[in-house]
CSV table of C-alpha atoms in Angstrom, one decimal:
chain,number,residue,atom,x,y,z
A,1,UNK,CA,0.0,0.0,0.0
A,2,UNK,CA,2.8,2.4,0.7
A,3,UNK,CA,4.3,1.8,-2.7
A,4,UNK,CA,1.2,2.9,-4.6
A,5,UNK,CA,1.6,6.7,-4.0
A,6,UNK,CA,5.3,6.4,-5.0
A,7,UNK,CA,4.4,4.6,-8.2
A,8,UNK,CA,1.8,7.1,-9.0
A,9,UNK,CA,4.2,10.0,-8.6
A,10,UNK,CA,6.8,8.3,-10.8
A,11,UNK,CA,4.1,7.6,-13.4
A,12,UNK,CA,3.1,11.3,-13.5
A,13,UNK,CA,6.7,12.5,-13.7
A,14,UNK,CA,7.5,10.1,-16.6
A,15,UNK,CA,4.4,11.2,-18.5
A,16,UNK,CA,5.2,14.9,-18.1
A,17,UNK,CA,8.8,14.3,-19.2
A,18,UNK,CA,7.7,12.4,-22.3
A,19,UNK,CA,5.2,15.1,-23.3
A,20,UNK,CA,7.5,18.1,-22.8
A,21,UNK,CA,10.4,16.4,-24.7
A,22,UNK,CA,8.3,15.4,-27.8
A,23,UNK,CA,7.1,18.6,-29.5
A,24,UNK,CA,4.7,17.0,-31.8
A,25,UNK,CA,2.8,15.3,-29.0
A,26,UNK,CA,2.9,18.5,-26.9
A,27,UNK,CA,1.5,20.5,-29.7
A,28,UNK,CA,-1.4,18.2,-30.1
A,29,UNK,CA,-2.2,17.7,-26.5
A,30,UNK,CA,-1.2,21.1,-25.0
A,31,UNK,CA,-0.9,23.7,-27.8
A,32,UNK,CA,-0.4,26.5,-25.2
A,33,UNK,CA,3.0,25.0,-24.1
A,34,UNK,CA,4.8,26.2,-27.3
A,35,UNK,CA,2.5,28.9,-28.7
A,36,UNK,CA,4.8,31.8,-27.7
A,37,UNK,CA,7.9,30.1,-29.3
A,38,UNK,CA,6.0,29.3,-32.5
A,39,UNK,CA,4.8,32.9,-32.8
A,40,UNK,CA,8.3,34.3,-32.4
A,41,UNK,CA,10.3,31.7,-34.4
A,42,UNK,CA,7.8,31.0,-37.2
A,43,UNK,CA,7.5,27.7,-39.0
A,44,UNK,CA,10.5,25.4,-39.5
A,45,UNK,CA,11.1,24.3,-43.2
A,46,UNK,CA,13.5,21.5,-44.1
A,47,UNK,CA,15.6,22.0,-47.2
A,48,UNK,CA,17.3,18.8,-48.4
A,49,UNK,CA,19.5,18.1,-51.3
A,50,UNK,CA,22.5,16.0,-52.4
A,51,UNK,CA,24.9,18.9,-51.5
A,52,UNK,CA,23.5,19.8,-48.1
A,53,UNK,CA,20.5,19.6,-45.8
A,54,UNK,CA,19.4,22.4,-43.4
A,55,UNK,CA,16.4,23.8,-41.6
A,56,UNK,CA,15.1,27.4,-42.1
A,57,UNK,CA,12.7,29.4,-40.1
A,58,UNK,CA,9.9,30.9,-42.1
A,59,UNK,CA,7.5,33.6,-40.8
A,60,UNK,CA,4.1,32.2,-40.1
A,61,UNK,CA,2.4,35.4,-41.6
A,62,UNK,CA,3.4,38.6,-43.4
A,63,UNK,CA,4.3,41.2,-40.7
A,64,UNK,CA,2.1,44.3,-40.3
A,65,UNK,CA,3.6,47.7,-41.2
A,66,UNK,CA,4.1,50.1,-38.4
A,67,UNK,CA,2.6,53.6,-38.4
A,68,UNK,CA,5.7,55.2,-39.9
A,69,UNK,CA,5.9,52.7,-42.7
A,70,UNK,CA,2.3,53.0,-43.5
A,71,UNK,CA,2.7,56.8,-43.8
A,72,UNK,CA,5.7,56.4,-46.2
A,73,UNK,CA,3.7,53.9,-48.3
A,74,UNK,CA,0.6,56.1,-48.3
A,75,UNK,CA,2.6,59.2,-49.6
A,76,UNK,CA,4.3,57.1,-52.3
A,77,UNK,CA,1.0,55.5,-53.6
A,78,UNK,CA,-0.7,58.9,-53.6
A,79,UNK,CA,2.0,60.9,-55.4
A,80,UNK,CA,3.6,58.3,-57.8
A,81,UNK,CA,0.9,58.4,-60.5
A,82,UNK,CA,1.4,62.2,-60.8
A,83,UNK,CA,5.2,62.2,-61.1
A,84,UNK,CA,6.7,62.1,-64.6
A,85,UNK,CA,10.0,61.5,-66.2
A,86,UNK,CA,11.1,64.2,-68.8
A,87,UNK,CA,13.6,63.6,-71.5
A,88,UNK,CA,14.9,66.6,-73.4
A,89,UNK,CA,16.8,66.4,-76.6
A,90,UNK,CA,18.8,69.2,-78.1
A,91,UNK,CA,21.3,69.2,-81.0
A,92,UNK,CA,24.9,70.1,-80.5
A,93,UNK,CA,27.7,70.1,-83.1
A,94,UNK,CA,30.9,68.1,-83.0
A,95,UNK,CA,34.4,69.3,-84.1
A,96,UNK,CA,33.5,68.7,-87.7
A,97,UNK,CA,30.2,70.6,-87.3
A,98,UNK,CA,28.2,67.4,-87.5
A,99,UNK,CA,24.9,67.4,-85.5
A,100,UNK,CA,25.1,65.4,-82.3
A,101,UNK,CA,21.8,64.9,-80.3
A,102,UNK,CA,22.3,65.3,-76.6
A,103,UNK,CA,19.8,64.1,-74.0
A,104,UNK,CA,19.1,65.2,-70.5
A,105,UNK,CA,16.6,63.9,-68.0
A,106,UNK,CA,14.6,65.4,-65.2
A,107,UNK,CA,11.3,65.1,-63.4
A,108,UNK,CA,8.0,66.9,-63.3
A,109,UNK,CA,4.5,66.5,-61.9
A,110,UNK,CA,1.0,66.6,-63.3
A,111,UNK,CA,-1.1,69.7,-62.4
A,112,UNK,CA,-4.3,69.0,-64.3
A,113,UNK,CA,-6.1,65.9,-65.7
A,114,UNK,CA,-5.7,67.2,-69.3
A,115,UNK,CA,-1.9,67.2,-69.2
A,116,UNK,CA,-0.5,70.4,-67.7
A,117,UNK,CA,2.9,69.6,-66.1
A,118,UNK,CA,5.3,71.7,-64.0
A,119,UNK,CA,9.1,71.3,-64.0
A,120,UNK,CA,12.3,73.3,-63.8
A,121,UNK,CA,13.3,75.5,-66.7
A,122,UNK,CA,16.8,74.0,-66.6
A,123,UNK,CA,15.3,70.6,-67.2
A,124,UNK,CA,13.9,71.6,-70.6
A,125,UNK,CA,16.7,74.0,-71.4
A,126,UNK,CA,16.9,74.7,-75.2
A,127,UNK,CA,15.4,71.3,-76.2
A,128,UNK,CA,14.2,70.8,-79.7
A,129,UNK,CA,12.2,67.8,-78.5
A,130,UNK,CA,10.6,66.9,-75.2
A,131,UNK,CA,9.2,63.5,-74.2
A,132,UNK,CA,7.3,62.7,-71.0
A,133,UNK,CA,7.0,59.2,-69.6
A,134,UNK,CA,4.2,58.6,-67.0
A,135,UNK,CA,4.5,56.2,-64.1
A,136,UNK,CA,2.6,53.5,-66.2
A,137,UNK,CA,5.5,53.8,-68.8
A,138,UNK,CA,3.3,55.4,-71.5
A,139,UNK,CA,5.3,58.1,-73.4
A,140,UNK,CA,4.0,61.4,-74.9
A,141,UNK,CA,5.5,64.3,-76.8
A,142,UNK,CA,5.4,67.5,-74.9
A,143,UNK,CA,5.3,71.2,-75.8
A,144,UNK,CA,6.5,74.2,-73.8
A,145,UNK,CA,3.7,76.6,-72.8
A,146,UNK,CA,5.6,79.1,-70.6
A,147,UNK,CA,8.9,79.6,-68.8
A,148,UNK,CA,10.2,81.7,-66.0
A,149,UNK,CA,14.0,81.6,-66.1
A,150,UNK,CA,14.4,83.8,-63.1
A,151,UNK,CA,12.5,81.4,-60.9
A,152,UNK,CA,13.7,78.3,-62.9
A,153,UNK,CA,10.2,77.1,-63.6
A,154,UNK,CA,8.4,75.9,-66.7
A,155,UNK,CA,5.0,74.7,-67.8
A,156,UNK,CA,4.7,72.0,-70.4
A,157,UNK,CA,1.7,70.2,-71.9
A,158,UNK,CA,1.0,66.6,-73.1
A,159,UNK,CA,-2.1,65.3,-74.8
A,160,UNK,CA,-3.0,62.4,-72.5
A,161,UNK,CA,-6.4,61.4,-71.0
A,162,UNK,CA,-7.4,61.1,-67.4
A,163,UNK,CA,-4.2,62.0,-65.7
A,164,UNK,CA,-3.9,62.1,-61.9
A,165,UNK,CA,-3.0,65.6,-60.7
A,166,UNK,CA,-1.1,66.3,-57.5
A,167,UNK,CA,-2.6,68.1,-54.6
A,168,UNK,CA,-0.9,71.5,-54.0
A,169,UNK,CA,-0.3,72.7,-50.4
A,170,UNK,CA,0.6,76.1,-48.9
A,171,UNK,CA,4.3,76.8,-48.4
A,172,UNK,CA,3.9,79.9,-46.2
A,173,UNK,CA,4.0,78.2,-42.8
A,174,UNK,CA,6.6,75.4,-43.3
A,175,UNK,CA,8.7,74.5,-40.2
A,176,UNK,CA,12.3,73.3,-39.9
A,177,UNK,CA,12.1,69.7,-38.7
A,178,UNK,CA,9.0,69.0,-40.7
A,179,UNK,CA,9.1,65.6,-42.5
A,180,UNK,CA,9.3,65.8,-46.3
A,181,UNK,CA,9.5,63.3,-49.3
A,182,UNK,CA,11.0,63.8,-52.7
A,183,UNK,CA,9.9,61.6,-55.6
A,184,UNK,CA,11.6,61.7,-59.0
A,185,UNK,CA,13.9,60.0,-61.4
A,186,UNK,CA,17.5,60.4,-60.0
A,187,UNK,CA,20.1,59.0,-62.5
A,188,UNK,CA,17.1,57.8,-64.6
A,189,UNK,CA,15.8,55.5,-61.9
A,190,UNK,CA,12.1,56.1,-62.3
A,191,UNK,CA,9.8,56.4,-59.4
A,192,UNK,CA,12.4,56.8,-56.6
A,193,UNK,CA,11.3,58.2,-53.3
A,194,UNK,CA,13.6,59.6,-50.6
A,195,UNK,CA,12.7,61.0,-47.2
A,196,UNK,CA,14.1,63.6,-44.9
A,197,UNK,CA,13.2,66.8,-43.1
A,198,UNK,CA,13.2,70.5,-43.8
A,199,UNK,CA,16.7,71.6,-42.7
A,200,UNK,CA,16.2,75.4,-43.3
A,201,UNK,CA,14.2,78.0,-45.1
A,202,UNK,CA,16.7,80.4,-46.8
A,203,UNK,CA,17.3,82.5,-49.9
A,204,UNK,CA,19.6,80.9,-52.6
A,205,UNK,CA,20.5,81.6,-56.2
A,206,UNK,CA,19.1,79.5,-59.0
A,207,UNK,CA,21.4,77.8,-61.6
A,208,UNK,CA,21.3,81.0,-63.7
A,209,UNK,CA,22.2,83.2,-60.7
A,210,UNK,CA,18.7,84.6,-60.0
A,211,UNK,CA,17.6,84.7,-56.4
A,212,UNK,CA,15.1,82.3,-55.0
A,213,UNK,CA,13.4,83.6,-51.9
A,214,UNK,CA,12.3,81.2,-49.1
A,215,UNK,CA,13.8,78.1,-50.8
A,216,UNK,CA,13.2,74.9,-48.9
A,217,UNK,CA,16.5,73.2,-47.8
A,218,UNK,CA,16.2,69.5,-47.1
A,219,UNK,CA,18.4,66.5,-46.3
A,220,UNK,CA,16.3,64.1,-48.3
A,221,UNK,CA,18.6,62.6,-50.9
A,222,UNK,CA,18.4,64.7,-54.1
A,223,UNK,CA,20.4,63.7,-57.2
A,224,UNK,CA,20.6,64.6,-60.9
A,225,UNK,CA,17.3,63.7,-62.4
A,226,UNK,CA,15.3,64.8,-59.3
A,227,UNK,CA,15.1,68.3,-60.7
A,228,UNK,CA,11.5,69.4,-61.4
A,229,UNK,CA,10.0,66.7,-59.2
A,230,UNK,CA,7.7,67.4,-56.3
A,231,UNK,CA,8.7,67.8,-52.6
A,232,UNK,CA,5.9,66.5,-50.5
A,233,UNK,CA,4.6,66.8,-47.0
A,234,UNK,CA,3.5,63.9,-44.9
A,235,UNK,CA,0.0,64.0,-46.4
A,236,UNK,CA,1.4,63.6,-49.9
A,237,UNK,CA,0.8,67.3,-50.9
A,238,UNK,CA,3.2,69.3,-52.9
A,239,UNK,CA,5.0,72.0,-50.9
A,240,UNK,CA,7.9,72.6,-53.3
A,241,UNK,CA,9.7,71.8,-56.6
A,242,UNK,CA,13.0,70.1,-56.2
A,243,UNK,CA,15.5,72.2,-58.1
A,244,UNK,CA,19.2,71.9,-57.1
A,245,UNK,CA,21.7,70.3,-54.8
A,246,UNK,CA,24.8,71.6,-53.0
A,247,UNK,CA,27.3,69.0,-54.0
A,248,UNK,CA,30.7,70.7,-53.8
A,249,UNK,CA,31.4,69.5,-57.4
A,250,UNK,CA,30.5,65.9,-56.7
A,251,UNK,CA,27.3,66.1,-58.8
A,252,UNK,CA,25.5,63.9,-56.3
A,253,UNK,CA,23.6,64.2,-53.0
A,254,UNK,CA,25.5,65.7,-50.1
A,255,UNK,CA,22.5,65.9,-47.8
A,256,UNK,CA,21.8,69.5,-48.9
A,257,UNK,CA,19.0,69.9,-51.5
A,258,UNK,CA,16.8,72.8,-52.3
A,259,UNK,CA,13.2,73.2,-53.6
A,260,UNK,CA,11.3,76.2,-54.9
A,261,UNK,CA,8.3,76.9,-52.6
A,262,UNK,CA,5.0,75.9,-54.3
A,263,UNK,CA,3.5,79.4,-53.6
A,264,UNK,CA,6.0,80.8,-56.1
A,265,UNK,CA,4.8,78.4,-58.7
A,266,UNK,CA,1.2,79.3,-57.9
A,267,UNK,CA,1.9,82.9,-58.9
A,268,UNK,CA,3.2,81.8,-62.2
A,269,UNK,CA,0.1,79.6,-62.8
A,270,UNK,CA,-2.1,82.6,-62.1
A,271,UNK,CA,-0.2,84.7,-64.6
A,272,UNK,CA,-0.5,82.0,-67.3
A,273,UNK,CA,-4.2,81.5,-66.7
A,274,UNK,CA,-4.9,85.3,-67.0
A,275,UNK,CA,-2.5,86.3,-69.8
A,276,UNK,CA,-1.3,83.2,-71.5
A,277,UNK,CA,2.3,83.9,-70.5
A,278,UNK,CA,4.2,84.7,-67.3
A,279,UNK,CA,4.3,88.4,-66.4
A,280,UNK,CA,7.3,89.3,-64.3
A,281,UNK,CA,7.1,92.7,-62.6
A,282,UNK,CA,10.0,95.1,-63.3
A,283,UNK,CA,11.1,98.7,-62.5
A,284,UNK,CA,13.0,98.8,-65.8
A,285,UNK,CA,16.2,100.1,-64.3
A,286,UNK,CA,19.9,99.1,-64.2
A,287,UNK,CA,21.2,99.2,-60.7
A,288,UNK,CA,24.4,99.3,-58.6
A,289,UNK,CA,24.4,97.8,-55.0
A,290,UNK,CA,25.6,100.2,-52.4
A,291,UNK,CA,27.5,99.3,-49.2
A,292,UNK,CA,29.1,101.4,-46.5
A,293,UNK,CA,32.5,101.7,-48.4
A,294,UNK,CA,31.0,102.9,-51.7
A,295,UNK,CA,28.5,105.2,-49.9
A,296,UNK,CA,31.4,106.9,-48.1
A,297,UNK,CA,33.5,107.3,-51.2
A,298,UNK,CA,30.8,109.0,-53.2
A,299,UNK,CA,29.1,110.8,-50.4
A,300,UNK,CA,25.7,109.2,-50.3
A,301,UNK,CA,23.2,110.0,-47.5
A,302,UNK,CA,22.7,106.3,-46.6
A,303,UNK,CA,25.2,103.5,-46.4
A,304,UNK,CA,22.9,100.9,-48.0
A,305,UNK,CA,20.5,100.6,-50.9
A,306,UNK,CA,20.3,100.3,-54.7
A,307,UNK,CA,21.7,103.1,-56.8
A,308,UNK,CA,19.9,103.6,-60.1
A,309,UNK,CA,22.6,103.8,-62.9
A,310,UNK,CA,20.2,103.9,-65.8
A,311,UNK,CA,16.5,104.2,-66.4
A,312,UNK,CA,15.1,102.5,-69.5
A,313,UNK,CA,13.3,104.9,-71.8
A,314,UNK,CA,9.5,104.5,-71.6
A,315,UNK,CA,9.8,102.0,-68.8
A,316,UNK,CA,8.1,101.9,-65.4
A,317,UNK,CA,10.7,104.0,-63.5
A,318,UNK,CA,10.9,106.5,-66.4
A,319,UNK,CA,7.2,107.0,-66.4
A,320,UNK,CA,7.2,107.6,-62.6
A,321,UNK,CA,10.0,110.1,-62.7
A,322,UNK,CA,12.8,108.1,-61.2
A,323,UNK,CA,16.3,109.3,-62.4
A,324,UNK,CA,19.4,107.5,-63.5
A,325,UNK,CA,23.0,108.5,-63.1
A,326,UNK,CA,24.7,111.4,-65.0
A,327,UNK,CA,28.3,111.1,-63.9
A,328,UNK,CA,30.6,108.5,-65.4
A,329,UNK,CA,33.0,106.8,-63.0
A,330,UNK,CA,34.8,103.4,-62.6
A,331,UNK,CA,34.4,100.6,-60.1
A,332,UNK,CA,37.7,98.9,-60.6
A,333,UNK,CA,37.7,98.5,-64.4
A,334,UNK,CA,34.0,98.6,-64.7
A,335,UNK,CA,32.3,101.8,-65.8
A,336,UNK,CA,29.4,103.0,-63.6
A,337,UNK,CA,27.0,105.9,-63.7
A,338,UNK,CA,26.7,108.0,-60.5
A,339,UNK,CA,24.3,110.7,-59.5
A,340,UNK,CA,21.0,108.7,-59.8
A,341,UNK,CA,18.3,108.1,-57.3
A,342,UNK,CA,19.3,105.8,-54.3
A,343,UNK,CA,16.5,103.3,-53.6
A,344,UNK,CA,16.4,102.5,-49.9
A,345,UNK,CA,12.8,101.1,-49.4
A,346,UNK,CA,9.8,99.7,-51.3
A,347,UNK,CA,6.4,99.7,-49.7
A,348,UNK,CA,8.0,100.4,-46.4
A,349,UNK,CA,10.5,97.5,-46.5
A,350,UNK,CA,14.2,98.3,-46.4
A,351,UNK,CA,16.1,97.6,-49.6
A,352,UNK,CA,19.7,96.8,-48.7
A,353,UNK,CA,20.6,94.5,-51.6
A,354,UNK,CA,19.4,93.2,-55.0
A,355,UNK,CA,18.1,90.2,-53.1
A,356,UNK,CA,15.8,92.4,-51.0
A,357,UNK,CA,14.5,94.1,-54.1
A,358,UNK,CA,13.8,90.8,-55.8
A,359,UNK,CA,12.0,89.5,-52.7
A,360,UNK,CA,9.7,92.5,-52.7
A,361,UNK,CA,9.1,92.4,-56.4
A,362,UNK,CA,8.2,88.7,-56.2
A,363,UNK,CA,5.3,89.6,-54.0
A,364,UNK,CA,3.9,91.8,-56.8
A,365,UNK,CA,2.6,91.5,-60.3
A,366,UNK,CA,3.1,93.6,-63.4
A,367,UNK,CA,0.7,96.6,-63.2
A,368,UNK,CA,0.8,96.8,-59.4
A,369,UNK,CA,1.5,100.3,-57.9
A,370,UNK,CA,4.3,100.4,-55.3
A,371,UNK,CA,5.8,103.2,-53.2
A,372,UNK,CA,9.5,103.5,-53.8
A,373,UNK,CA,11.5,105.5,-51.2
A,374,UNK,CA,14.6,107.2,-52.6
A,375,UNK,CA,17.3,109.7,-51.8
A,376,UNK,CA,17.7,112.3,-54.6
A,377,UNK,CA,20.8,114.0,-53.5
A,378,UNK,CA,20.1,114.6,-49.8
A,379,UNK,CA,16.3,114.8,-50.2
A,380,UNK,CA,14.2,111.8,-49.2
A,381,UNK,CA,11.2,111.1,-51.4
A,382,UNK,CA,8.4,108.7,-51.8
A,383,UNK,CA,7.5,108.0,-55.5
A,384,UNK,CA,4.6,105.9,-56.8
A,385,UNK,CA,5.6,103.5,-59.5
A,386,UNK,CA,3.4,101.3,-61.6
A,387,UNK,CA,5.4,98.1,-62.2
A,388,UNK,CA,6.2,97.2,-65.8
A,389,UNK,CA,6.2,93.8,-67.5
A,390,UNK,CA,9.6,92.3,-68.0
A,391,UNK,CA,8.4,90.7,-71.2
A,392,UNK,CA,8.1,94.2,-72.8
A,393,UNK,CA,11.8,94.8,-72.1
A,394,UNK,CA,13.2,91.6,-73.6
A,395,UNK,CA,16.5,92.1,-75.5
A,396,UNK,CA,17.2,95.4,-73.8
A,397,UNK,CA,19.8,94.2,-71.3
A,398,UNK,CA,19.7,92.9,-67.7
A,399,UNK,CA,17.2,95.0,-65.7
A,400,UNK,CA,15.4,94.9,-62.4
């Protein structure tokens, strides 16, 4: 009788040992024993062959995307159908004056269902032929509708049905640290997305030297071929047009890329819709930047501003009564005209450099009336000027 409990204990221990050391039996009888290990390790798969035999662990189910991954995927899926690849072809001549076609590539994005596309002006250049490839690989010939070389922007058009336009955002209240996405065709690799943040909002110069105010600096990888593509916020809305990189001569991403703010592009679209071309406002003057040293040398009443060297006949400044220089002098080996009006402000905003003047002008349209504050000799004056249209002065030299 005393041996019965001992035998019962030994029997239970033997049974427990057998079950826990034989996984197949344990899985059938007590699935809870190995459920956590199965979930983490997945399913074992035997691979056998004459050269080797081994066991792999295969995930039991496709893993779910986390919130950040879902956002990335959502932005890409929303924007990709609207991003295009642009191939420009222009003819150059070799040493023997034989025609040699040269091709360049860039990006762009669809603005309207009927084929209006925005890109950079330097993407299309002086192309004799433009070809646009959509994300579905369909190709269409494109024609140029309007260009703005000063802002490095261009509008082109293709004849294609039912295109997917982008959603335009507002670039006025962008914040450093905000997440952004760039989609384009770097090095010809179609449909490439990179991600980063807004690193700064600053003024830069476009490839042709013109100032771009409030340019969006980003560390999202930007490479040749990205130009003209959209810079997007986390909702997949366009906040800028990717335009250039700071590469220190390496011609590839260095973590510093720039985009033109989309609000600048909106102004161009408004002009094209109203007039059929882009109207850039101008004062129709040739100017000389003034700093403390020059101001002291020629005895100006202010140590900053823009000195009017020449007023174009019949232009906006001429009609308003602004005056150019009358005294010939030299700045180094460069001839300059002194004695003209010194512009120090426009609409109450100080003008200390050509960049300041460009920034104020960019907020206006041709035909707007502005108040220009000048020194004429020692006399301070406010003069009303109706801004001209830069298109009317084409071929007459570089003016402001």
